[in-house]
Coordinates of C-alpha atoms and ligand atoms in Angstrom, one line a residue:
Chain I
X1 CA -49.4 -61.1 3.8
X2 CA -47.8 -58.5 1.5
X3 CA -44.8 -60.7 1.1
X4 CA -46.9 -63.7 0.0
X5 CA -48.9 -61.4 -2.3
X6 CA -45.9 -59.9 -4.1
X7 CA -44.3 -63.3 -4.6
X8 CA -47.6 -64.6 -6.0
X9 CA -47.9 -61.6 -8.3
X10 CA -44.4 -62.0 -9.6
X11 CA -45.0 -65.6 -10.5
X12 CA -48.2 -64.7 -12.3
X13 CA -46.7 -61.8 -14.2
X14 CA -43.9 -64.0 -15.4
X15 CA -46.4 -66.6 -16.5
X16 CA -48.7 -64.2 -18.4
X17 CA -45.7 -62.7 -20.2
X18 CA -44.4 -66.0 -21.6
X19 CA -47.0 -66.7 -24.2
X20 CA -44.9 -69.4 -25.8
X21 CA -45.0 -71.3 -22.6
X22 CA -48.7 -71.1 -22.4
X23 CA -49.2 -72.2 -26.0
X24 CA -46.5 -74.9 -25.7
X25 CA -48.0 -76.5 -22.7
X26 CA -51.3 -77.0 -24.6
X27 CA -49.7 -79.3 -27.2
X28 CA -49.1 -82.3 -25.0
X29 CA -52.6 -82.6 -23.4
X30 CA -54.2 -82.1 -26.9
X31 CA -52.1 -85.0 -28.2
X32 CA -53.2 -87.2 -25.4
X33 CA -56.8 -86.3 -25.9
X34 CA -56.8 -86.8 -29.7
X35 CA -54.5 -89.8 -30.0
X36 CA -55.7 -91.7 -26.9
X37 CA -59.2 -90.4 -26.7
X38 CA -60.1 -91.2 -30.3
X39 CA -57.6 -94.0 -30.6
X40 CA -58.6 -96.1 -27.6
X41 CA -62.2 -94.9 -27.4
X42 CA -63.7 -97.7 -29.4
X43 CA -61.8 -100.4 -27.4
X44 CA -62.9 -98.8 -24.1
X45 CA -66.5 -98.8 -25.3
X46 CA -66.3 -102.5 -26.4
X47 CA -65.0 -103.4 -23.0
X48 CA -68.1 -102.0 -21.5
X49 CA -66.5 -99.1 -19.7
X50 CA -68.5 -96.3 -21.4
X51 CA -67.2 -93.2 -23.1
X52 CA -63.4 -92.9 -22.9
X53 CA -63.3 -89.2 -23.5
X54 CA -65.3 -88.7 -20.3
X55 CA -62.9 -90.9 -18.5
X56 CA -59.8 -89.5 -20.0
X57 CA -60.6 -85.7 -19.8
X58 CA -60.1 -85.4 -16.0
X59 CA -56.9 -87.5 -16.3
X60 CA -55.5 -85.2 -18.9
X61 CA -56.4 -82.1 -16.9
X62 CA -54.6 -83.6 -13.9
X63 CA -51.6 -84.3 -16.1
X64 CA -51.4 -80.7 -17.2
X65 CA -51.6 -79.6 -13.7
X66 CA -49.0 -82.1 -12.6
X67 CA -46.5 -81.0 -15.2
X68 CA -47.0 -77.3 -14.8
X69 CA -47.0 -77.5 -11.0
X70 CA -43.8 -79.5 -10.7
X71 CA -42.1 -77.3 -13.3
X72 CA -43.0 -74.0 -11.6
X73 CA -41.8 -75.5 -8.3
X74 CA -38.5 -76.6 -9.8
X75 CA -38.0 -73.2 -11.4
X76 CA -36.6 -72.3 -8.0
X77 CA -33.3 -73.8 -9.3
X78 CA -33.3 -71.1 -12.0
X79 CA -34.0 -68.3 -9.6
X80 CA -31.2 -69.6 -7.6
X81 CA -28.7 -69.9 -10.4
X82 CA -29.7 -66.7 -12.1
X83 CA -29.5 -64.8 -8.9
X84 CA -33.0 -63.5 -8.1
X85 CA -33.4 -65.9 -5.2
X86 CA -30.6 -64.0 -3.4
X87 CA -32.7 -60.8 -3.5
X88 CA -35.5 -62.5 -1.7
X89 CA -33.3 -64.4 0.8
X90 CA -31.6 -61.2 2.1
X91 CA -34.9 -59.5 2.7
X92 CA -36.2 -59.1 6.2
X93 CA -39.1 -61.6 5.8
X94 CA -39.4 -65.2 6.9
X95 CA -38.4 -68.0 4.5
X96 CA -41.7 -69.7 5.1
X97 CA -43.6 -66.7 3.7
X98 CA -41.3 -66.7 0.7
X99 CA -41.8 -70.3 0.1
X100 CA -45.6 -70.0 0.5
X101 CA -45.9 -67.1 -1.8
X102 CA -43.9 -68.9 -4.5
X103 CA -45.9 -72.0 -4.1
X104 CA -49.3 -70.4 -4.2
X105 CA -48.2 -68.5 -7.2
X106 CA -47.0 -71.7 -9.0
X107 CA -50.2 -73.4 -8.0
X108 CA -52.3 -70.6 -9.4
X109 CA -50.5 -70.9 -12.7
X110 CA -51.0 -74.7 -12.8
X111 CA -54.7 -74.2 -12.0
X112 CA -55.0 -71.7 -14.9
X113 CA -53.3 -74.3 -17.1
X114 CA -55.8 -76.9 -15.9
X115 CA -58.7 -74.6 -16.7
X116 CA -57.3 -74.1 -20.2
X117 CA -57.1 -77.8 -20.7
X118 CA -60.6 -78.2 -19.4
X119 CA -61.8 -76.0 -22.3
X120 CA -59.7 -78.1 -24.7
X121 CA -61.5 -81.2 -23.5
X122 CA -64.8 -79.5 -24.4
X123 CA -63.5 -79.1 -27.9
X124 CA -63.0 -82.8 -28.3
X125 CA -66.4 -83.6 -27.0
X126 CA -66.2 -83.9 -23.2
X127 CA -69.2 -82.7 -21.3
X128 CA -69.1 -82.3 -17.5
X129 CA -72.0 -84.1 -15.9
X130 CA -73.0 -81.3 -13.7
X131 CA -72.4 -77.5 -13.9
X132 CA -72.9 -77.2 -10.2
X133 CA -69.8 -79.3 -9.5
X134 CA -67.5 -77.1 -11.6
X135 CA -66.5 -74.9 -8.6
X136 CA -65.6 -78.0 -6.7
X137 CA -63.5 -79.2 -9.6
X138 CA -61.7 -75.9 -9.5
X139 CA -60.9 -76.3 -5.8
X140 CA -59.6 -79.8 -6.5
X141 CA -57.4 -78.5 -9.3
X142 CA -56.0 -75.9 -7.0
X143 CA -55.3 -78.4 -4.2
X144 CA -53.6 -80.8 -6.6
X145 CA -51.6 -77.9 -8.0
X146 CA -50.6 -76.8 -4.6
X147 CA -49.4 -80.2 -3.6
X148 CA -47.2 -80.7 -6.7
X149 CA -45.8 -77.1 -6.7
X150 CA -44.8 -77.6 -3.1
X151 CA -43.3 -81.0 -4.0
X152 CA -41.3 -79.4 -6.9
X153 CA -40.2 -76.6 -4.6
X154 CA -39.1 -79.0 -1.9
X155 CA -37.1 -81.0 -4.4
X156 CA -35.6 -77.9 -5.9
X157 CA -34.5 -76.7 -2.5
X158 CA -32.1 -79.6 -2.2
X159 CA -30.7 -79.3 -5.7
X160 CA -28.2 -76.6 -6.7
X161 CA -28.0 -77.1 -10.4
X162 CA -29.9 -78.5 -13.4
X163 CA -28.2 -81.9 -13.4
X164 CA -31.1 -83.4 -11.5
X165 CA -33.8 -81.9 -13.7
X166 CA -34.0 -84.6 -16.4
X167 CA -33.8 -87.2 -13.6
X168 CA -36.9 -85.7 -11.9
X169 CA -38.8 -85.5 -15.2
X170 CA -38.1 -89.1 -16.1
X171 CA -38.1 -90.9 -12.7
X172 CA -40.7 -88.8 -10.9
X173 CA -43.1 -86.9 -13.1
X174 CA -43.7 -89.5 -15.8
X175 CA -44.3 -92.4 -13.4
X176 CA -46.5 -90.2 -11.3
X177 CA -48.6 -89.6 -14.3
X178 CA -48.7 -93.0 -15.9
X179 CA -49.3 -94.9 -12.6
X180 CA -52.0 -92.6 -11.4
X181 CA -55.0 -94.1 -13.2
X182 CA -55.2 -91.0 -15.4
X183 CA -55.3 -93.1 -18.5
X184 CA -56.9 -96.3 -17.4
X185 CA -59.4 -97.5 -14.8
X186 CA -57.8 -98.9 -11.6
X187 CA -60.8 -101.0 -11.2
X188 CA -59.9 -104.3 -12.9
X189 CA -56.2 -103.4 -13.2
X190 CA -53.7 -106.0 -11.9
X191 CA -53.4 -105.9 -8.1
X192 CA -49.8 -104.7 -8.1
X193 CA -50.6 -101.7 -10.3
X194 CA -53.5 -100.8 -8.2
X195 CA -51.3 -101.0 -5.1
X196 CA -48.7 -98.8 -6.6
X197 CA -51.3 -96.3 -7.7
X198 CA -52.5 -96.0 -4.1
X199 CA -49.1 -94.5 -3.2
X200 CA -49.3 -92.0 -6.0
X201 CA -50.7 -88.7 -4.8
X202 CA -51.9 -87.8 -8.3
X203 CA -54.3 -90.8 -8.1
X204 CA -56.4 -88.9 -5.6
X205 CA -56.3 -85.7 -7.6
X206 CA -57.5 -87.6 -10.7
X207 CA -60.1 -89.5 -8.8
X208 CA -61.5 -86.4 -7.2
X209 CA -61.6 -84.6 -10.6
X210 CA -63.2 -87.5 -12.2
X211 CA -65.8 -87.6 -9.5
X212 CA -66.6 -83.9 -9.8
X213 CA -66.5 -83.8 -13.6
X214 CA -67.7 -87.2 -14.8
X215 CA -69.3 -88.7 -11.7
X216 CA -67.0 -91.7 -11.7
X217 CA -64.9 -92.5 -8.6
X218 CA -62.8 -95.2 -7.1
X219 CA -62.2 -93.9 -3.5
X220 CA -65.0 -91.3 -3.0
X221 CA -64.7 -87.5 -3.4
X222 CA -64.4 -86.8 0.3
X223 CA -61.7 -89.3 0.9
X224 CA -59.7 -88.0 -2.1
X225 CA -59.9 -84.4 -0.9
X226 CA -59.0 -85.4 2.7
X227 CA -55.9 -87.4 1.6
X228 CA -54.8 -84.6 -0.8
X229 CA -55.3 -82.1 1.9
X230 CA -53.2 -84.0 4.4
X231 CA -50.5 -84.7 1.9
X232 CA -50.4 -81.0 1.0
X233 CA -50.0 -80.0 4.6
X234 CA -47.1 -82.5 5.1
X235 CA -45.3 -81.5 1.9
X236 CA -45.6 -77.8 2.7
X237 CA -44.1 -78.4 6.1
X238 CA -41.2 -80.4 4.7
X239 CA -40.7 -78.0 1.9
X240 CA -40.5 -75.0 4.1
X241 CA -37.9 -76.8 6.3
X242 CA -35.8 -77.6 3.3
X243 CA -36.3 -74.1 1.8
X244 CA -35.2 -72.4 5.0
X245 CA -32.0 -74.4 5.0
X246 CA -31.0 -73.1 1.6
X247 CA -27.6 -71.4 1.6
X248 CA -26.3 -69.6 -1.5
Chain C
X1 CA -21.5 -47.9 18.6
X2 CA -19.0 -46.5 16.2
X3 CA -18.5 -49.8 14.3
X4 CA -20.6 -50.7 11.4
X5 CA -19.1 -54.1 11.0
X6 CA -17.1 -56.2 13.4
X7 CA -15.6 -59.5 12.5
X8 CA -13.6 -61.7 14.8
X9 CA -11.9 -65.0 14.0
X10 CA -14.3 -65.7 11.2
X11 CA -14.0 -69.1 9.5
X12 CA -15.9 -70.7 6.6
X13 CA -15.3 -74.2 5.4
X14 CA -16.9 -75.9 2.5
X15 CA -16.4 -79.6 3.5
X16 CA -12.6 -79.7 3.9
X17 CA -11.8 -76.6 1.9
X18 CA -11.2 -73.5 4.0
X19 CA -12.5 -70.6 2.0
X20 CA -12.3 -68.0 4.8
X21 CA -9.6 -68.8 7.3
X22 CA -9.8 -67.0 10.7
X23 CA -10.1 -63.4 9.6
X24 CA -10.7 -60.4 11.9
X25 CA -11.4 -56.8 10.9
X26 CA -13.8 -53.9 11.6
X27 CA -15.3 -51.2 9.6
X28 CA -16.1 -47.8 11.1
X29 CA -19.5 -46.2 10.8
X30 CA -19.6 -43.9 7.8
X31 CA -16.4 -45.3 6.3
X32 CA -15.7 -46.4 2.8
X33 CA -14.0 -49.7 3.1
X34 CA -12.4 -51.7 0.3
X35 CA -12.0 -55.5 0.5
X36 CA -9.5 -56.6 -2.1
X37 CA -8.1 -59.9 -3.2
X38 CA -7.5 -62.1 -6.2
X39 CA -10.2 -64.4 -7.6
X40 CA -11.1 -67.1 -5.1
X41 CA -9.6 -65.2 -2.2
X42 CA -12.8 -65.4 -0.1
X43 CA -14.3 -62.0 -0.6
X44 CA -17.8 -63.0 -1.8
X45 CA -17.9 -65.8 0.8
X46 CA -17.2 -63.2 3.6
X47 CA -19.9 -60.9 2.2
X48 CA -22.4 -63.8 2.2
X49 CA -21.7 -64.4 5.8
X50 CA -22.1 -60.8 6.7
X51 CA -25.4 -60.6 4.8
X52 CA -27.0 -63.8 6.3
X53 CA -26.8 -65.9 3.2
X54 CA -24.2 -68.3 4.6
X55 CA -23.7 -69.6 8.1
X56 CA -20.1 -69.1 9.4
X57 CA -18.3 -72.3 10.4
X58 CA -17.0 -70.4 13.5
X59 CA -16.2 -66.9 14.6
X60 CA -18.2 -63.8 15.5
X61 CA -19.8 -61.1 13.3
X62 CA -21.7 -57.9 14.1
X63 CA -23.4 -55.9 11.4
X64 CA -24.8 -52.6 12.8
X65 CA -24.5 -54.2 16.2
X66 CA -26.6 -57.3 15.3
X67 CA -25.5 -60.9 14.9
X68 CA -26.3 -62.2 11.3
X69 CA -26.7 -65.7 12.7
X70 CA -29.0 -65.0 15.7
X71 CA -30.7 -61.8 14.7
X72 CA -31.2 -62.1 11.0
X73 CA -34.1 -59.8 10.6
X74 CA -32.4 -56.8 12.2
X75 CA -29.3 -57.3 10.2
X76 CA -31.3 -57.7 7.0
X77 CA -33.2 -54.4 7.6
X78 CA -30.0 -52.6 8.1
X79 CA -28.0 -53.3 4.9
X80 CA -28.4 -53.0 1.2
X81 CA -26.4 -55.0 -1.3
X82 CA -25.3 -55.2 -4.9
X83 CA -24.3 -58.8 -5.5
X84 CA -21.4 -59.8 -7.6
X85 CA -23.7 -61.9 -9.8
X86 CA -26.9 -60.6 -11.4
X87 CA -29.9 -60.6 -9.1
X88 CA -32.7 -58.9 -11.0
X89 CA -35.8 -60.5 -12.4
X90 CA -35.4 -60.3 -16.1
X91 CA -39.1 -60.8 -16.8
X92 CA -40.1 -57.9 -14.7
X93 CA -39.8 -54.2 -15.5
X94 CA -37.5 -51.7 -13.8
X95 CA -40.4 -50.4 -11.7
X96 CA -41.6 -53.8 -10.8
X97 CA -38.2 -54.9 -9.6
X98 CA -38.1 -51.8 -7.3
X99 CA -41.6 -52.3 -6.1
X100 CA -41.0 -56.0 -5.3
X101 CA -38.1 -54.9 -3.1
X102 CA -40.0 -52.2 -1.4
X103 CA -42.9 -54.5 -0.5
X104 CA -40.5 -57.2 0.8
X105 CA -38.9 -54.5 3.0
X106 CA -42.3 -53.4 4.3
X107 CA -42.0 -49.8 3.0
X108 CA -45.0 -47.5 3.2
X109 CA -46.7 -47.3 -0.1
X110 CA -46.5 -43.5 -0.6
X111 CA -43.0 -43.2 0.7
X112 CA -42.0 -46.0 -1.5
X113 CA -43.5 -44.5 -4.7
X114 CA -41.6 -41.2 -4.1
X115 CA -38.3 -42.9 -3.2
X116 CA -38.5 -45.1 -6.3
X117 CA -38.9 -42.1 -8.5
X118 CA -36.1 -40.3 -6.8
X119 CA -33.7 -43.2 -7.0
X120 CA -34.5 -44.1 -10.6
X121 CA -33.9 -40.5 -11.6
X122 CA -30.5 -40.5 -9.9
X123 CA -29.4 -43.7 -11.7
X124 CA -30.9 -42.3 -15.0
X125 CA -33.5 -45.1 -15.4
X126 CA -36.7 -43.2 -14.7
X127 CA -37.6 -43.0 -18.4
X128 CA -37.0 -46.7 -18.7
X129 CA -39.2 -47.6 -15.7
X130 CA -41.6 -49.7 -17.7
X131 CA -39.0 -51.6 -19.8
X132 CA -38.4 -55.2 -19.1
X133 CA -35.0 -55.7 -17.5
X134 CA -34.1 -58.4 -20.0
X135 CA -33.7 -55.6 -22.6
X136 CA -31.0 -53.9 -20.5
X137 CA -27.3 -53.7 -20.9
X138 CA -24.9 -54.7 -18.1
X139 CA -24.4 -51.1 -17.0
X140 CA -28.2 -50.4 -16.8
X141 CA -28.7 -53.5 -14.7
X142 CA -25.9 -52.5 -12.4
X143 CA -27.5 -49.1 -12.0
X144 CA -30.9 -50.6 -11.2
X145 CA -29.3 -52.9 -8.7
X146 CA -27.8 -50.0 -6.9
X147 CA -31.0 -48.0 -6.9
X148 CA -32.8 -51.1 -5.5
X149 CA -30.3 -51.8 -2.8
X150 CA -30.7 -48.2 -1.5
X151 CA -34.5 -48.2 -1.6
X152 CA -35.0 -49.1 2.1
X153 CA -32.4 -46.6 3.4
X154 CA -29.7 -49.1 4.5
X155 CA -27.1 -48.1 7.0
X156 CA -24.4 -50.3 5.4
X157 CA -24.2 -50.8 1.6
X158 CA -22.3 -53.8 0.3
X159 CA -21.0 -53.7 -3.3
X160 CA -19.4 -56.9 -4.5
X161 CA -17.4 -56.0 -7.7
X162 CA -20.0 -53.4 -8.8
X163 CA -17.9 -52.2 -11.6
X164 CA -17.4 -55.6 -13.2
X165 CA -18.2 -55.2 -17.0
X166 CA -18.9 -51.5 -16.8
X167 CA -17.4 -49.0 -19.2
X168 CA -15.2 -46.2 -17.7
X169 CA -17.9 -43.6 -18.0
X170 CA -20.4 -45.6 -16.1
X171 CA -17.8 -46.6 -13.5
X172 CA -16.8 -43.0 -12.9
X173 CA -20.4 -42.0 -12.6
X174 CA -21.1 -44.9 -10.2
X175 CA -18.3 -44.1 -7.8
X176 CA -19.1 -40.4 -7.8
X177 CA -22.6 -41.2 -6.8
X178 CA -21.5 -43.7 -4.1
X179 CA -19.1 -41.2 -2.6
X180 CA -21.7 -38.6 -2.6
X181 CA -24.1 -40.9 -0.9
X182 CA -21.6 -41.8 1.7
X183 CA -21.0 -38.1 2.5
X184 CA -24.6 -37.0 2.4
X185 CA -26.4 -39.8 4.2
X186 CA -23.4 -41.2 6.1
X187 CA -23.9 -44.7 4.7
X188 CA -21.1 -47.1 5.4
X189 CA -19.7 -48.5 2.1
X190 CA -18.1 -52.0 2.0
X191 CA -16.9 -52.9 -1.5
X192 CA -14.7 -55.3 -3.5
X193 CA -13.1 -54.6 -6.8
X194 CA -10.4 -55.7 -9.1
X195 CA -9.7 -52.1 -10.2
X196 CA -6.9 -50.9 -7.9
X197 CA -7.3 -47.3 -9.0
X198 CA -10.9 -47.3 -7.9
X199 CA -10.0 -48.5 -4.4
X200 CA -7.1 -46.0 -4.4
X201 CA -9.5 -43.1 -5.2
X202 CA -12.4 -43.8 -3.0
X203 CA -11.4 -46.1 -0.1
X204 CA -10.6 -44.7 3.3
X205 CA -9.3 -48.0 4.6
X206 CA -8.4 -51.3 2.7
X207 CA -8.1 -54.9 3.7
X208 CA -6.3 -57.4 1.4
X209 CA -7.4 -61.0 1.6
X210 CA -5.7 -64.0 -0.1
X211 CA -6.3 -67.7 0.2
X212 CA -8.9 -66.9 2.9
X213 CA -6.4 -64.9 5.1
X214 CA -6.2 -61.2 5.5
X215 CA -2.6 -60.4 4.5
X216 CA -2.7 -56.6 5.2
X217 CA -5.1 -53.9 6.2
X218 CA -5.0 -50.2 6.9
X219 CA -5.1 -46.9 5.1
X220 CA -3.7 -46.5 1.6
X221 CA -0.6 -44.9 2.9
X222 CA -0.1 -47.5 5.5
X223 CA -0.3 -50.3 2.9
X224 CA 2.1 -48.5 0.6
X225 CA 4.5 -47.9 3.5
X226 CA 4.2 -51.4 4.8
X227 CA 5.1 -52.9 1.4
X228 CA 7.5 -50.1 0.4
X229 CA 5.7 -49.5 -2.9
X230 CA 4.3 -46.4 -4.6
X231 CA 0.9 -47.5 -5.7
X232 CA -1.9 -49.7 -4.5
X233 CA -1.5 -51.9 -7.5
X234 CA 2.2 -52.6 -6.7
X235 CA 1.3 -53.1 -3.0
X236 CA -1.4 -55.6 -4.0
X237 CA 0.9 -57.6 -6.3
X238 CA 3.6 -57.6 -3.7
X239 CA 1.1 -58.9 -1.1
X240 CA -0.6 -61.5 -3.2
X241 CA 2.0 -62.5 -5.8
X242 CA 1.8 -62.6 -9.6
X243 CA 0.5 -66.1 -10.1
X244 CA -2.8 -66.1 -12.0
X245 CA -5.9 -67.5 -10.3
X246 CA -8.3 -69.4 -12.4
X247 CA -11.9 -68.5 -12.0
X248 CA -13.9 -71.7 -11.7
X249 CA -16.6 -72.4 -14.2
X250 CA -19.3 -73.0 -11.7
X251 CA -22.7 -74.6 -11.9
X252 CA -24.1 -71.3 -13.1
X253 CA -22.3 -71.6 -16.4
X254 CA -23.5 -75.1 -17.0
X255 CA -27.0 -74.0 -16.2
X256 CA -26.9 -71.0 -18.5
X257 CA -26.2 -73.5 -21.3
X258 CA -29.0 -75.8 -20.2
X259 CA -31.4 -72.9 -20.1
X260 CA -30.5 -71.7 -23.5
X261 CA -31.2 -75.1 -24.9
X262 CA -34.4 -75.4 -22.9
X263 CA -35.6 -72.0 -24.3
X264 CA -35.0 -73.0 -27.8
X265 CA -37.5 -75.8 -27.6
Ligands
LIG301 N1 -20.6 -73.1 -2.2 C1 -19.3 -73.4 -2.3 N2 -18.9 -74.6 -2.2 C2 -17.6 -74.9 -2.3 N3 -16.6 -74.0 -2.5 C3 -17.0 -72.7 -2.6 C4 -18.4 -72.3 -2.5 N4 -18.4 -71.0 -2.6 C5 -17.2 -70.6 -2.8 N5 -16.3 -71.6 -2.8 C6 -14.8 -71.5 -3.0 O1 -14.3 -70.6 -2.0 C7 -13.3 -69.8 -2.5 C8 -13.6 -68.4 -2.3 O2 -14.6 -68.0 -3.2 P1 -15.2 -66.5 -3.2 O3 -15.5 -66.1 -1.8 O4 -16.3 -66.5 -4.2 O5 -13.9 -65.7 -3.8 P2 -13.8 -64.2 -4.3 O6 -15.1 -63.6 -4.2 O7 -12.7 -63.6 -3.4 O8 -13.4 -64.3 -5.7 C9 -13.1 -70.2 -3.9 O9 -12.0 -71.1 -4.0 C10 -14.4 -70.9 -4.3 O10 -14.2 -71.8 -5.3
LIG302 MG1 -16.3 -62.8 -5.5

């Protein structure tokens, strides 16, 4: 328990101390909200799909969580190359606890990031449909963050330098985002696109968020949470196996 | 149990490359033992196997009577280490780095607080306890790593090139302290260095490794006699030749570049 706590605390301290990182990570979602939200809003409305900002806001929150979560997971490569990982790996604690502490720490950061973006969406005019649903939205954010931090950690466990980093950003993170239905409704999209989206875990995070914040859903809140929960358990298991195999 | 470390027929292969090639040696309890060799000889690889970071390809190891492959936790509790490469968290303070270590090793809160103060005073960092490590010089980092490695009262202390990049004053200070520690607390010291005069001054026994093989071991006098030389430096050169070994630019160097660029963004 103490092990998990101290690893969590370390992640959090590092995050809170890098103000540039916090500010920098707000730029992208803001861009999406302003350019897409205001740019595509009129078309969306004309097509009879309602207020685009309401639709987009949960998607952009999910995007912020996705990017931050994968990134904090992948930061493991840096700990490895800059040496700090060795300090944790020679300590008399189980690798599973180390991996879990790191992952929960990363997920907490990504959730904070999601909350910051939530406040940004309020600035551009988004209004959640029910205040009572906000705690549930927070849980969904954390679950989504947990999944993607664990995914980033699992991937980073198999890489030993930064060569793969760009590859992951371009061929994993961006497709995960664009194909998830964060930006457009899956309902009415071409069948192939909808099919692909169903294999994208972010789809369920976005759908659950949209359900709790904007009362719009494709698969139903309970299904979304169940799928996310199962996927998270699986990736935590795989991740801890990969993590425990790390040799330095 | 009068042996702190026992190694028998230890082999480590990276794919086809044999980094450690069938070495055997032992280190007595309470001894100061120097493990010398040119760059790429296999010193760090050996230390990583002794400290559970790498799995041996074959051979047996006992550290404090425990097997680093089968009994990792007991081995891990019993040693402290200063790695060749940096291993501090730059974004944490001196005190936080120590505390992190103490919690991982399950130290009692009150004992830990006292011990941290004591150790930081010894390495002269107590008045910098709240400074971020990223503001530290190489020597300060080394001192902190030493204090941290000793926090949980290890029985064996590994130092992999601890004097790398330190000025002569700091080096002298470091070795005086390590010698003192060895005498007072009977901690076994296992270290590597490229400074022969350091080994000559502090080591009770020495092993020389080259190309993954131990080419000589014994006391300083035995080594000098064996090679018919007058100093350890001459003995070392006679044993390992004068050809220069290139240090490989590893992934870490590339990464350092990448990170610098990333940060600039
Ligand atoms: N993970 C690794 N994969 C492949 N080769 C390695 C790895 N680690 C070390 N080596 C190689 O093993 C040899 C011994 O390295 P090392 O033990 O670091 O030497 P030393 O510490 O004596 O300078 C070197 O040739 C090095 O390039
Ligand atoms: Mg080395």
